[in-house]
């Protein structure tokens, strides 16, 4: 079966699929970049994300959480406002670092150019066929309706203090975060937009899909996780300084006795 999959991959790489540039998100991308991105995708990504980026690759049946369905246009990790598509840098960081606590490893063994070419190919795959049988790319669709959203501003992180952690704990309670991130009644019932059960993040392990730095967690709180029950907490609900308090409280919950070290992101970048 492995040999068969390899043969399919090699056969798929054998013919050129792009003979002219395409516009993705308002930016012209050369045929060479798309072709290189496709080749790297086939060798490194299709086994999980599928040939068409629908998340149904041959390995997907064995994975939990499930691989991302690019065609839906819902990306969990983004620095852009809720409801918008991620930036190129967001996609590049996800490919580079992987998603901690999942089967998605970091691909630092690919060159920077290869990873950036894969970003463009993933953007190409972020498309669906409309009622008129025409292929609609979501990055182009978004660009045609209004300028693509820019990353939100992240203010400098204030010092970590006991007062900050205490305020964060109070906010955690007020927002009822424990109903999902704890032993609350909603945790076992949660499902994503595709009807697949999802587990709320266990803060004790310290493993976070989009990184565990203060900035990473600040963005997850601000933008939410698209396609999941995790909502965004925008400035109308949580002020920036309060968001930092919440970050500090969440970081304080990490326990050394059960923390998870991501074995899929070794120091040398090899798998």
PDB file of C-alpha atoms in Angstrom:
ATOM      1  CA  UNK A   1       0.000   0.000   0.000  1.00  0.00           C
ATOM      2  CA  UNK A   2       2.843   2.367   0.828  1.00  0.00           C
ATOM      3  CA  UNK A   3       4.479   1.611  -2.536  1.00  0.00           C
ATOM      4  CA  UNK A   4       1.174   2.214  -4.277  1.00  0.00           C
ATOM      5  CA  UNK A   5       0.753   5.582  -2.573  1.00  0.00           C
ATOM      6  CA  UNK A   6       4.289   6.491  -3.532  1.00  0.00           C
ATOM      7  CA  UNK A   7       3.622   5.564  -7.131  1.00  0.00           C
ATOM      8  CA  UNK A   8       0.529   7.743  -7.200  1.00  0.00           C
ATOM      9  CA  UNK A   9       2.499  10.643  -5.754  1.00  0.00           C
ATOM     10  CA  UNK A  10       5.311  10.276  -8.273  1.00  0.00           C
ATOM     11  CA  UNK A  11       2.870   9.971 -11.132  1.00  0.00           C
ATOM     12  CA  UNK A  12       1.021  13.064  -9.939  1.00  0.00           C
ATOM     13  CA  UNK A  13       4.301  14.995  -9.903  1.00  0.00           C
ATOM     14  CA  UNK A  14       5.234  13.886 -13.389  1.00  0.00           C
ATOM     15  CA  UNK A  15       3.068  16.312 -15.349  1.00  0.00           C
ATOM     16  CA  UNK A  16       2.894  20.089 -15.191  1.00  0.00           C
ATOM     17  CA  UNK A  17      -0.364  21.548 -13.934  1.00  0.00           C
ATOM     18  CA  UNK A  18       0.375  25.272 -14.163  1.00  0.00           C
ATOM     19  CA  UNK A  19       1.445  26.914 -17.405  1.00  0.00           C
ATOM     20  CA  UNK A  20       0.568  30.514 -16.571  1.00  0.00           C
ATOM     21  CA  UNK A  21       0.517  32.749 -13.499  1.00  0.00           C
ATOM     22  CA  UNK A  22      -2.543  33.049 -11.279  1.00  0.00           C
ATOM     23  CA  UNK A  23      -3.823  35.818  -9.057  1.00  0.00           C
ATOM     24  CA  UNK A  24      -4.351  34.771  -5.443  1.00  0.00           C
ATOM     25  CA  UNK A  25      -5.571  37.331  -2.952  1.00  0.00           C
ATOM     26  CA  UNK A  26      -4.775  40.144  -5.358  1.00  0.00           C
ATOM     27  CA  UNK A  27      -1.158  39.041  -5.866  1.00  0.00           C
ATOM     28  CA  UNK A  28       0.118  37.455  -9.053  1.00  0.00           C
ATOM     29  CA  UNK A  29       1.805  34.113  -8.402  1.00  0.00           C
ATOM     30  CA  UNK A  30       3.993  32.617 -11.112  1.00  0.00           C
ATOM     31  CA  UNK A  31       3.363  29.204 -12.629  1.00  0.00           C
ATOM     32  CA  UNK A  32       6.814  28.097 -11.435  1.00  0.00           C
ATOM     33  CA  UNK A  33       5.992  28.948  -7.792  1.00  0.00           C
ATOM     34  CA  UNK A  34       2.678  27.107  -7.977  1.00  0.00           C
ATOM     35  CA  UNK A  35       4.308  24.101  -9.617  1.00  0.00           C
ATOM     36  CA  UNK A  36       7.078  23.961  -7.024  1.00  0.00           C
ATOM     37  CA  UNK A  37       4.534  24.366  -4.239  1.00  0.00           C
ATOM     38  CA  UNK A  38       2.436  21.569  -5.680  1.00  0.00           C
ATOM     39  CA  UNK A  39       5.396  19.203  -5.864  1.00  0.00           C
ATOM     40  CA  UNK A  40       6.370  19.900  -2.254  1.00  0.00           C
ATOM     41  CA  UNK A  41       2.719  19.508  -1.221  1.00  0.00           C
ATOM     42  CA  UNK A  42       2.384  16.125  -2.923  1.00  0.00           C
ATOM     43  CA  UNK A  43       5.505  14.766  -1.269  1.00  0.00           C
ATOM     44  CA  UNK A  44       4.842  16.170   2.207  1.00  0.00           C
ATOM     45  CA  UNK A  45       1.179  17.137   2.662  1.00  0.00           C
ATOM     46  CA  UNK A  46      -1.223  15.170   0.461  1.00  0.00           C
ATOM     47  CA  UNK A  47      -1.048  12.033   2.601  1.00  0.00           C
ATOM     48  CA  UNK A  48      -3.064  13.850   5.274  1.00  0.00           C
ATOM     49  CA  UNK A  49      -4.664  16.827   3.525  1.00  0.00           C
ATOM     50  CA  UNK A  50      -5.555  15.002   0.297  1.00  0.00           C
ATOM     51  CA  UNK A  51      -4.834  15.742  -3.351  1.00  0.00           C
ATOM     52  CA  UNK A  52      -7.460  18.490  -3.455  1.00  0.00           C
ATOM     53  CA  UNK A  53      -6.828  19.839   0.046  1.00  0.00           C
ATOM     54  CA  UNK A  54     -10.146  18.553   1.365  1.00  0.00           C
ATOM     55  CA  UNK A  55      -8.566  16.925   4.443  1.00  0.00           C
ATOM     56  CA  UNK A  56      -9.307  13.399   3.210  1.00  0.00           C
ATOM     57  CA  UNK A  57      -5.858  12.087   2.398  1.00  0.00           C
ATOM     58  CA  UNK A  58      -5.150   8.351   2.781  1.00  0.00           C
ATOM     59  CA  UNK A  59      -3.754   8.852   6.295  1.00  0.00           C
ATOM     60  CA  UNK A  60      -6.618  11.070   7.512  1.00  0.00           C
ATOM     61  CA  UNK A  61      -8.738   8.171   8.746  1.00  0.00           C
ATOM     62  CA  UNK A  62      -6.129   7.420  11.421  1.00  0.00           C
ATOM     63  CA  UNK A  63      -5.687  10.994  12.648  1.00  0.00           C
ATOM     64  CA  UNK A  64      -7.304  12.986  15.448  1.00  0.00           C
ATOM     65  CA  UNK A  65      -7.728  15.883  15.241  1.00  0.00           C
ATOM     66  CA  UNK A  66      -8.556  15.634  11.540  1.00  0.00           C
ATOM     67  CA  UNK A  67      -6.371  17.347   8.918  1.00  0.00           C
ATOM     68  CA  UNK A  68      -7.458  20.802   7.810  1.00  0.00           C
ATOM     69  CA  UNK A  69      -9.930  21.018   4.921  1.00  0.00           C
ATOM     70  CA  UNK A  70      -8.424  23.905   2.963  1.00  0.00           C
ATOM     71  CA  UNK A  71     -11.370  24.181   0.576  1.00  0.00           C
ATOM     72  CA  UNK A  72     -13.592  25.362   3.449  1.00  0.00           C
ATOM     73  CA  UNK A  73     -11.447  28.444   3.955  1.00  0.00           C
ATOM     74  CA  UNK A  74     -11.444  28.000   7.745  1.00  0.00           C
ATOM     75  CA  UNK A  75      -7.991  28.238   9.297  1.00  0.00           C
ATOM     76  CA  UNK A  76      -7.552  27.927  13.048  1.00  0.00           C
ATOM     77  CA  UNK A  77      -4.264  29.794  13.327  1.00  0.00           C
ATOM     78  CA  UNK A  78      -4.334  33.377  12.130  1.00  0.00           C
ATOM     79  CA  UNK A  79      -3.235  36.857  13.150  1.00  0.00           C
ATOM     80  CA  UNK A  80      -5.963  38.500  11.078  1.00  0.00           C
ATOM     81  CA  UNK A  81      -9.372  39.554  12.477  1.00  0.00           C
ATOM     82  CA  UNK A  82     -12.078  36.940  13.137  1.00  0.00           C
ATOM     83  CA  UNK A  83     -13.940  35.868  10.015  1.00  0.00           C
ATOM     84  CA  UNK A  84     -11.086  36.739   7.670  1.00  0.00           C
ATOM     85  CA  UNK A  85      -8.534  34.608   5.865  1.00  0.00           C
ATOM     86  CA  UNK A  86      -5.032  34.170   7.276  1.00  0.00           C
ATOM     87  CA  UNK A  87      -2.031  36.093   6.005  1.00  0.00           C
ATOM     88  CA  UNK A  88       0.741  34.429   4.026  1.00  0.00           C
ATOM     89  CA  UNK A  89       2.929  34.699   7.109  1.00  0.00           C
ATOM     90  CA  UNK A  90       0.301  32.887   9.211  1.00  0.00           C
ATOM     91  CA  UNK A  91       0.306  29.950   6.794  1.00  0.00           C
ATOM     92  CA  UNK A  92       4.102  29.992   6.583  1.00  0.00           C
ATOM     93  CA  UNK A  93       4.406  29.857  10.392  1.00  0.00           C
ATOM     94  CA  UNK A  94       1.961  26.936  10.620  1.00  0.00           C
ATOM     95  CA  UNK A  95       3.963  24.995   8.032  1.00  0.00           C
ATOM     96  CA  UNK A  96       7.255  25.883   9.717  1.00  0.00           C
ATOM     97  CA  UNK A  97       6.290  25.226  13.344  1.00  0.00           C
ATOM     98  CA  UNK A  98       3.587  22.611  12.913  1.00  0.00           C
ATOM     99  CA  UNK A  99       0.573  22.477  15.217  1.00  0.00           C
ATOM    100  CA  UNK A 100       1.541  21.354  18.705  1.00  0.00           C
ATOM    101  CA  UNK A 101      -0.516  18.512  20.159  1.00  0.00           C
ATOM    102  CA  UNK A 102      -1.607  17.295  16.725  1.00  0.00           C
ATOM    103  CA  UNK A 103      -0.187  15.089  13.950  1.00  0.00           C
ATOM    104  CA  UNK A 104       0.934  18.165  12.004  1.00  0.00           C
ATOM    105  CA  UNK A 105       4.733  18.413  12.320  1.00  0.00           C
ATOM    106  CA  UNK A 106       6.949  21.365  11.605  1.00  0.00           C
ATOM    107  CA  UNK A 107       8.523  21.261   8.134  1.00  0.00           C
ATOM    108  CA  UNK A 108      11.781  23.047   8.834  1.00  0.00           C
ATOM    109  CA  UNK A 109      13.601  20.471   6.724  1.00  0.00           C
ATOM    110  CA  UNK A 110      12.020  22.125   3.679  1.00  0.00           C
ATOM    111  CA  UNK A 111      13.802  25.249   2.492  1.00  0.00           C
ATOM    112  CA  UNK A 112      12.245  28.636   3.173  1.00  0.00           C
ATOM    113  CA  UNK A 113      11.408  28.987  -0.520  1.00  0.00           C
ATOM    114  CA  UNK A 114       9.751  25.553  -0.598  1.00  0.00           C
ATOM    115  CA  UNK A 115       7.596  26.444   2.402  1.00  0.00           C
ATOM    116  CA  UNK A 116       6.610  29.770   0.856  1.00  0.00           C
ATOM    117  CA  UNK A 117       5.726  28.022  -2.406  1.00  0.00           C
ATOM    118  CA  UNK A 118       3.550  25.562  -0.450  1.00  0.00           C
ATOM    119  CA  UNK A 119       1.774  28.573   1.087  1.00  0.00           C
ATOM    120  CA  UNK A 120       0.767  29.735  -2.396  1.00  0.00           C
ATOM    121  CA  UNK A 121      -0.377  26.261  -3.373  1.00  0.00           C
ATOM    122  CA  UNK A 122      -2.471  25.978  -0.194  1.00  0.00           C
ATOM    123  CA  UNK A 123      -4.057  29.300  -1.122  1.00  0.00           C
ATOM    124  CA  UNK A 124      -4.778  27.858  -4.570  1.00  0.00           C
ATOM    125  CA  UNK A 125      -6.495  24.864  -2.913  1.00  0.00           C
ATOM    126  CA  UNK A 126      -8.655  27.177  -0.799  1.00  0.00           C
ATOM    127  CA  UNK A 127     -11.478  27.026  -3.312  1.00  0.00           C
ATOM    128  CA  UNK A 128     -14.884  25.492  -3.888  1.00  0.00           C
ATOM    129  CA  UNK A 129     -17.026  24.809  -6.923  1.00  0.00           C
ATOM    130  CA  UNK A 130     -20.041  27.118  -7.040  1.00  0.00           C
ATOM    131  CA  UNK A 131     -23.605  26.394  -8.218  1.00  0.00           C
ATOM    132  CA  UNK A 132     -22.573  27.423 -11.737  1.00  0.00           C
ATOM    133  CA  UNK A 133     -19.855  24.718 -11.708  1.00  0.00           C
ATOM    134  CA  UNK A 134     -17.134  27.373 -11.678  1.00  0.00           C
ATOM    135  CA  UNK A 135     -14.183  27.096  -9.322  1.00  0.00           C
ATOM    136  CA  UNK A 136     -14.171  29.980  -6.839  1.00  0.00           C
ATOM    137  CA  UNK A 137     -10.980  30.729  -4.947  1.00  0.00           C
ATOM    138  CA  UNK A 138     -11.748  32.128  -1.508  1.00  0.00           C
ATOM    139  CA  UNK A 139      -8.690  34.394  -1.398  1.00  0.00           C
ATOM    140  CA  UNK A 140      -9.694  35.971  -4.695  1.00  0.00           C
ATOM    141  CA  UNK A 141     -13.336  36.142  -3.623  1.00  0.00           C
ATOM    142  CA  UNK A 142     -12.358  37.967  -0.437  1.00  0.00           C
ATOM    143  CA  UNK A 143     -10.037  40.333  -2.316  1.00  0.00           C
ATOM    144  CA  UNK A 144     -12.743  41.174  -4.844  1.00  0.00           C
ATOM    145  CA  UNK A 145     -15.243  42.115  -2.148  1.00  0.00           C
ATOM    146  CA  UNK A 146     -12.849  44.208  -0.011  1.00  0.00           C
ATOM    147  CA  UNK A 147      -9.121  44.503   0.759  1.00  0.00           C
ATOM    148  CA  UNK A 148      -7.732  41.432   2.513  1.00  0.00           C
ATOM    149  CA  UNK A 149      -7.608  41.910   6.265  1.00  0.00           C
ATOM    150  CA  UNK A 150      -4.318  42.878   7.869  1.00  0.00           C
ATOM    151  CA  UNK A 151      -2.990  41.319  11.103  1.00  0.00           C
ATOM    152  CA  UNK A 152      -4.428  42.775  14.281  1.00  0.00           C
ATOM    153  CA  UNK A 153      -2.218  44.883  16.492  1.00  0.00           C
ATOM    154  CA  UNK A 154      -0.674  43.079  19.457  1.00  0.00           C
ATOM    155  CA  UNK A 155       0.479  45.494  22.169  1.00  0.00           C
ATOM    156  CA  UNK A 156       3.724  44.838  24.058  1.00  0.00           C
ATOM    157  CA  UNK A 157       3.387  42.170  26.732  1.00  0.00           C
ATOM    158  CA  UNK A 158       3.323  43.657  30.247  1.00  0.00           C
ATOM    159  CA  UNK A 159       5.375  42.113  33.069  1.00  0.00           C
ATOM    160  CA  UNK A 160       4.157  38.835  34.511  1.00  0.00           C
ATOM    161  CA  UNK A 161       2.996  39.508  38.064  1.00  0.00           C
ATOM    162  CA  UNK A 162       0.859  37.821  40.679  1.00  0.00           C
ATOM    163  CA  UNK A 163      -1.705  40.611  40.259  1.00  0.00           C
ATOM    164  CA  UNK A 164      -1.856  39.964  36.516  1.00  0.00           C
ATOM    165  CA  UNK A 165      -2.432  36.243  37.067  1.00  0.00           C
ATOM    166  CA  UNK A 166      -5.119  36.976  39.670  1.00  0.00           C
ATOM    167  CA  UNK A 167      -6.941  39.366  37.339  1.00  0.00           C
ATOM    168  CA  UNK A 168      -6.695  36.758  34.590  1.00  0.00           C
ATOM    169  CA  UNK A 169      -8.207  34.125  36.854  1.00  0.00           C
ATOM    170  CA  UNK A 170     -11.123  36.440  37.652  1.00  0.00           C
ATOM    171  CA  UNK A 171     -11.665  37.083  33.938  1.00  0.00           C
ATOM    172  CA  UNK A 172     -11.409  33.354  33.176  1.00  0.00           C
ATOM    173  CA  UNK A 173     -14.265  32.814  35.638  1.00  0.00           C
ATOM    174  CA  UNK A 174     -16.336  35.761  34.421  1.00  0.00           C
ATOM    175  CA  UNK A 175     -16.117  34.580  30.806  1.00  0.00           C
ATOM    176  CA  UNK A 176     -16.985  31.031  31.942  1.00  0.00           C
ATOM    177  CA  UNK A 177     -13.977  29.582  30.148  1.00  0.00           C
ATOM    178  CA  UNK A 178     -14.040  26.613  32.520  1.00  0.00           C
ATOM    179  CA  UNK A 179     -17.262  25.322  30.953  1.00  0.00           C
ATOM    180  CA  UNK A 180     -15.080  24.084  28.080  1.00  0.00           C
ATOM    181  CA  UNK A 181     -11.513  24.177  29.407  1.00  0.00           C
ATOM    182  CA  UNK A 182     -12.215  22.149  32.501  1.00  0.00           C
ATOM    183  CA  UNK A 183     -14.699  19.594  33.720  1.00  0.00           C
ATOM    184  CA  UNK A 184     -17.639  21.693  32.566  1.00  0.00           C
ATOM    185  CA  UNK A 185     -20.789  20.166  31.070  1.00  0.00           C
ATOM    186  CA  UNK A 186     -20.207  21.451  27.526  1.00  0.00           C
ATOM    187  CA  UNK A 187     -16.743  19.919  27.004  1.00  0.00           C
ATOM    188  CA  UNK A 188     -17.925  16.408  25.977  1.00  0.00           C
ATOM    189  CA  UNK A 189     -20.514  17.821  23.552  1.00  0.00           C
ATOM    190  CA  UNK A 190     -18.299  20.096  21.465  1.00  0.00           C
ATOM    191  CA  UNK A 191     -18.021  19.586  17.697  1.00  0.00           C
ATOM    192  CA  UNK A 192     -16.419  21.552  14.904  1.00  0.00           C
ATOM    193  CA  UNK A 193     -18.146  22.974  11.825  1.00  0.00           C
ATOM    194  CA  UNK A 194     -17.885  19.585  10.110  1.00  0.00           C
ATOM    195  CA  UNK A 195     -19.574  17.695  12.952  1.00  0.00           C
ATOM    196  CA  UNK A 196     -16.350  16.134  14.221  1.00  0.00           C
ATOM    197  CA  UNK A 197     -15.972  15.993  18.030  1.00  0.00           C
ATOM    198  CA  UNK A 198     -13.292  18.320  19.365  1.00  0.00           C
ATOM    199  CA  UNK A 199     -11.516  18.394  22.700  1.00  0.00           C
ATOM    200  CA  UNK A 200     -10.963  21.775  24.384  1.00  0.00           C
ATOM    201  CA  UNK A 201      -7.334  22.637  25.020  1.00  0.00           C
ATOM    202  CA  UNK A 202      -5.897  21.177  28.223  1.00  0.00           C
ATOM    203  CA  UNK A 203      -3.907  24.117  29.574  1.00  0.00           C
ATOM    204  CA  UNK A 204      -2.038  21.894  32.043  1.00  0.00           C
ATOM    205  CA  UNK A 205      -0.036  20.263  29.228  1.00  0.00           C
ATOM    206  CA  UNK A 206       1.271  23.511  27.776  1.00  0.00           C
ATOM    207  CA  UNK A 207       0.741  22.209  24.224  1.00  0.00           C
ATOM    208  CA  UNK A 208      -0.975  24.747  21.986  1.00  0.00           C
ATOM    209  CA  UNK A 209      -1.784  24.391  18.289  1.00  0.00           C
ATOM    210  CA  UNK A 210      -0.507  27.830  17.328  1.00  0.00           C
ATOM    211  CA  UNK A 211       2.385  28.175  19.759  1.00  0.00           C
ATOM    212  CA  UNK A 212       2.721  28.877  23.469  1.00  0.00           C
ATOM    213  CA  UNK A 213       4.335  32.326  23.517  1.00  0.00           C
ATOM    214  CA  UNK A 214       2.435  35.238  25.008  1.00  0.00           C
ATOM    215  CA  UNK A 215       1.789  36.679  21.550  1.00  0.00           C
ATOM    216  CA  UNK A 216       0.518  33.324  20.260  1.00  0.00           C
ATOM    217  CA  UNK A 217      -1.998  32.979  23.084  1.00  0.00           C
ATOM    218  CA  UNK A 218      -3.026  36.637  22.832  1.00  0.00           C
ATOM    219  CA  UNK A 219      -3.937  36.076  19.177  1.00  0.00           C
ATOM    220  CA  UNK A 220      -5.820  32.841  19.892  1.00  0.00           C
ATOM    221  CA  UNK A 221      -7.958  34.669  22.461  1.00  0.00           C
ATOM    222  CA  UNK A 222      -8.485  37.658  20.166  1.00  0.00           C
ATOM    223  CA  UNK A 223      -9.256  35.764  16.956  1.00  0.00           C
ATOM    224  CA  UNK A 224     -10.684  32.473  18.232  1.00  0.00           C
ATOM    225  CA  UNK A 225     -10.221  29.249  16.285  1.00  0.00           C
ATOM    226  CA  UNK A 226     -12.180  29.347  13.035  1.00  0.00           C
ATOM    227  CA  UNK A 227     -14.367  26.318  12.421  1.00  0.00           C
ATOM    228  CA  UNK A 228     -14.436  25.333  16.109  1.00  0.00           C
ATOM    229  CA  UNK A 229     -16.588  26.290  19.119  1.00  0.00           C
ATOM    230  CA  UNK A 230     -13.756  28.561  20.376  1.00  0.00           C
ATOM    231  CA  UNK A 231     -15.064  32.102  19.777  1.00  0.00           C
ATOM    232  CA  UNK A 232     -13.027  35.275  19.375  1.00  0.00           C
ATOM    233  CA  UNK A 233     -12.879  37.642  22.331  1.00  0.00           C
ATOM    234  CA  UNK A 234     -12.644  40.985  20.572  1.00  0.00           C
ATOM    235  CA  UNK A 235     -11.969  44.379  22.125  1.00  0.00           C
ATOM    236  CA  UNK A 236     -15.704  44.831  22.680  1.00  0.00           C
ATOM    237  CA  UNK A 237     -15.623  41.921  25.131  1.00  0.00           C
ATOM    238  CA  UNK A 238     -12.070  41.884  26.467  1.00  0.00           C
ATOM    239  CA  UNK A 239      -9.754  44.897  26.501  1.00  0.00           C
ATOM    240  CA  UNK A 240      -6.137  44.373  25.357  1.00  0.00           C
ATOM    241  CA  UNK A 241      -4.714  44.656  28.883  1.00  0.00           C
ATOM    242  CA  UNK A 242      -7.300  42.165  30.147  1.00  0.00           C
ATOM    243  CA  UNK A 243      -6.357  39.811  27.329  1.00  0.00           C
ATOM    244  CA  UNK A 244      -2.759  39.853  28.591  1.00  0.00           C
ATOM    245  CA  UNK A 245      -3.985  39.059  32.104  1.00  0.00           C
ATOM    246  CA  UNK A 246      -5.843  36.072  30.676  1.00  0.00           C
ATOM    247  CA  UNK A 247      -2.707  34.963  28.806  1.00  0.00           C
ATOM    248  CA  UNK A 248      -0.692  35.059  32.027  1.00  0.00           C
ATOM    249  CA  UNK A 249      -3.296  33.046  33.911  1.00  0.00           C
ATOM    250  CA  UNK A 250      -3.470  30.405  31.172  1.00  0.00           C
ATOM    251  CA  UNK A 251       0.323  30.121  31.150  1.00  0.00           C
ATOM    252  CA  UNK A 252       0.309  29.697  34.938  1.00  0.00           C
ATOM    253  CA  UNK A 253      -1.822  26.543  34.580  1.00  0.00           C
ATOM    254  CA  UNK A 254       0.973  24.554  32.948  1.00  0.00           C
ATOM    255  CA  UNK A 255       2.069  21.609  35.086  1.00  0.00           C
ATOM    256  CA  UNK A 256       5.565  20.196  34.790  1.00  0.00           C
ATOM    257  CA  UNK A 257       4.395  16.717  35.772  1.00  0.00           C
ATOM    258  CA  UNK A 258       2.079  16.346  32.760  1.00  0.00           C
ATOM    259  CA  UNK A 259       3.421  18.855  30.239  1.00  0.00           C
ATOM    260  CA  UNK A 260       3.711  17.699  26.644  1.00  0.00           C
ATOM    261  CA  UNK A 261       6.926  18.183  24.727  1.00  0.00           C
ATOM    262  CA  UNK A 262       6.170  18.183  21.013  1.00  0.00           C
ATOM    263  CA  UNK A 263       8.114  15.229  19.592  1.00  0.00           C
ATOM    264  CA  UNK A 264       7.020  16.248  16.089  1.00  0.00           C
ATOM    265  CA  UNK A 265       9.191  19.369  16.230  1.00  0.00           C
ATOM    266  CA  UNK A 266      12.684  18.127  17.096  1.00  0.00           C
ATOM    267  CA  UNK A 267      15.526  20.621  17.319  1.00  0.00           C
ATOM    268  CA  UNK A 268      17.141  19.497  14.078  1.00  0.00           C
ATOM    269  CA  UNK A 269      13.858  19.793  12.170  1.00  0.00           C
ATOM    270  CA  UNK A 270      13.984  16.161  11.056  1.00  0.00           C
ATOM    271  CA  UNK A 271      11.111  13.713  11.300  1.00  0.00           C
TER     272      UNK A 271
END
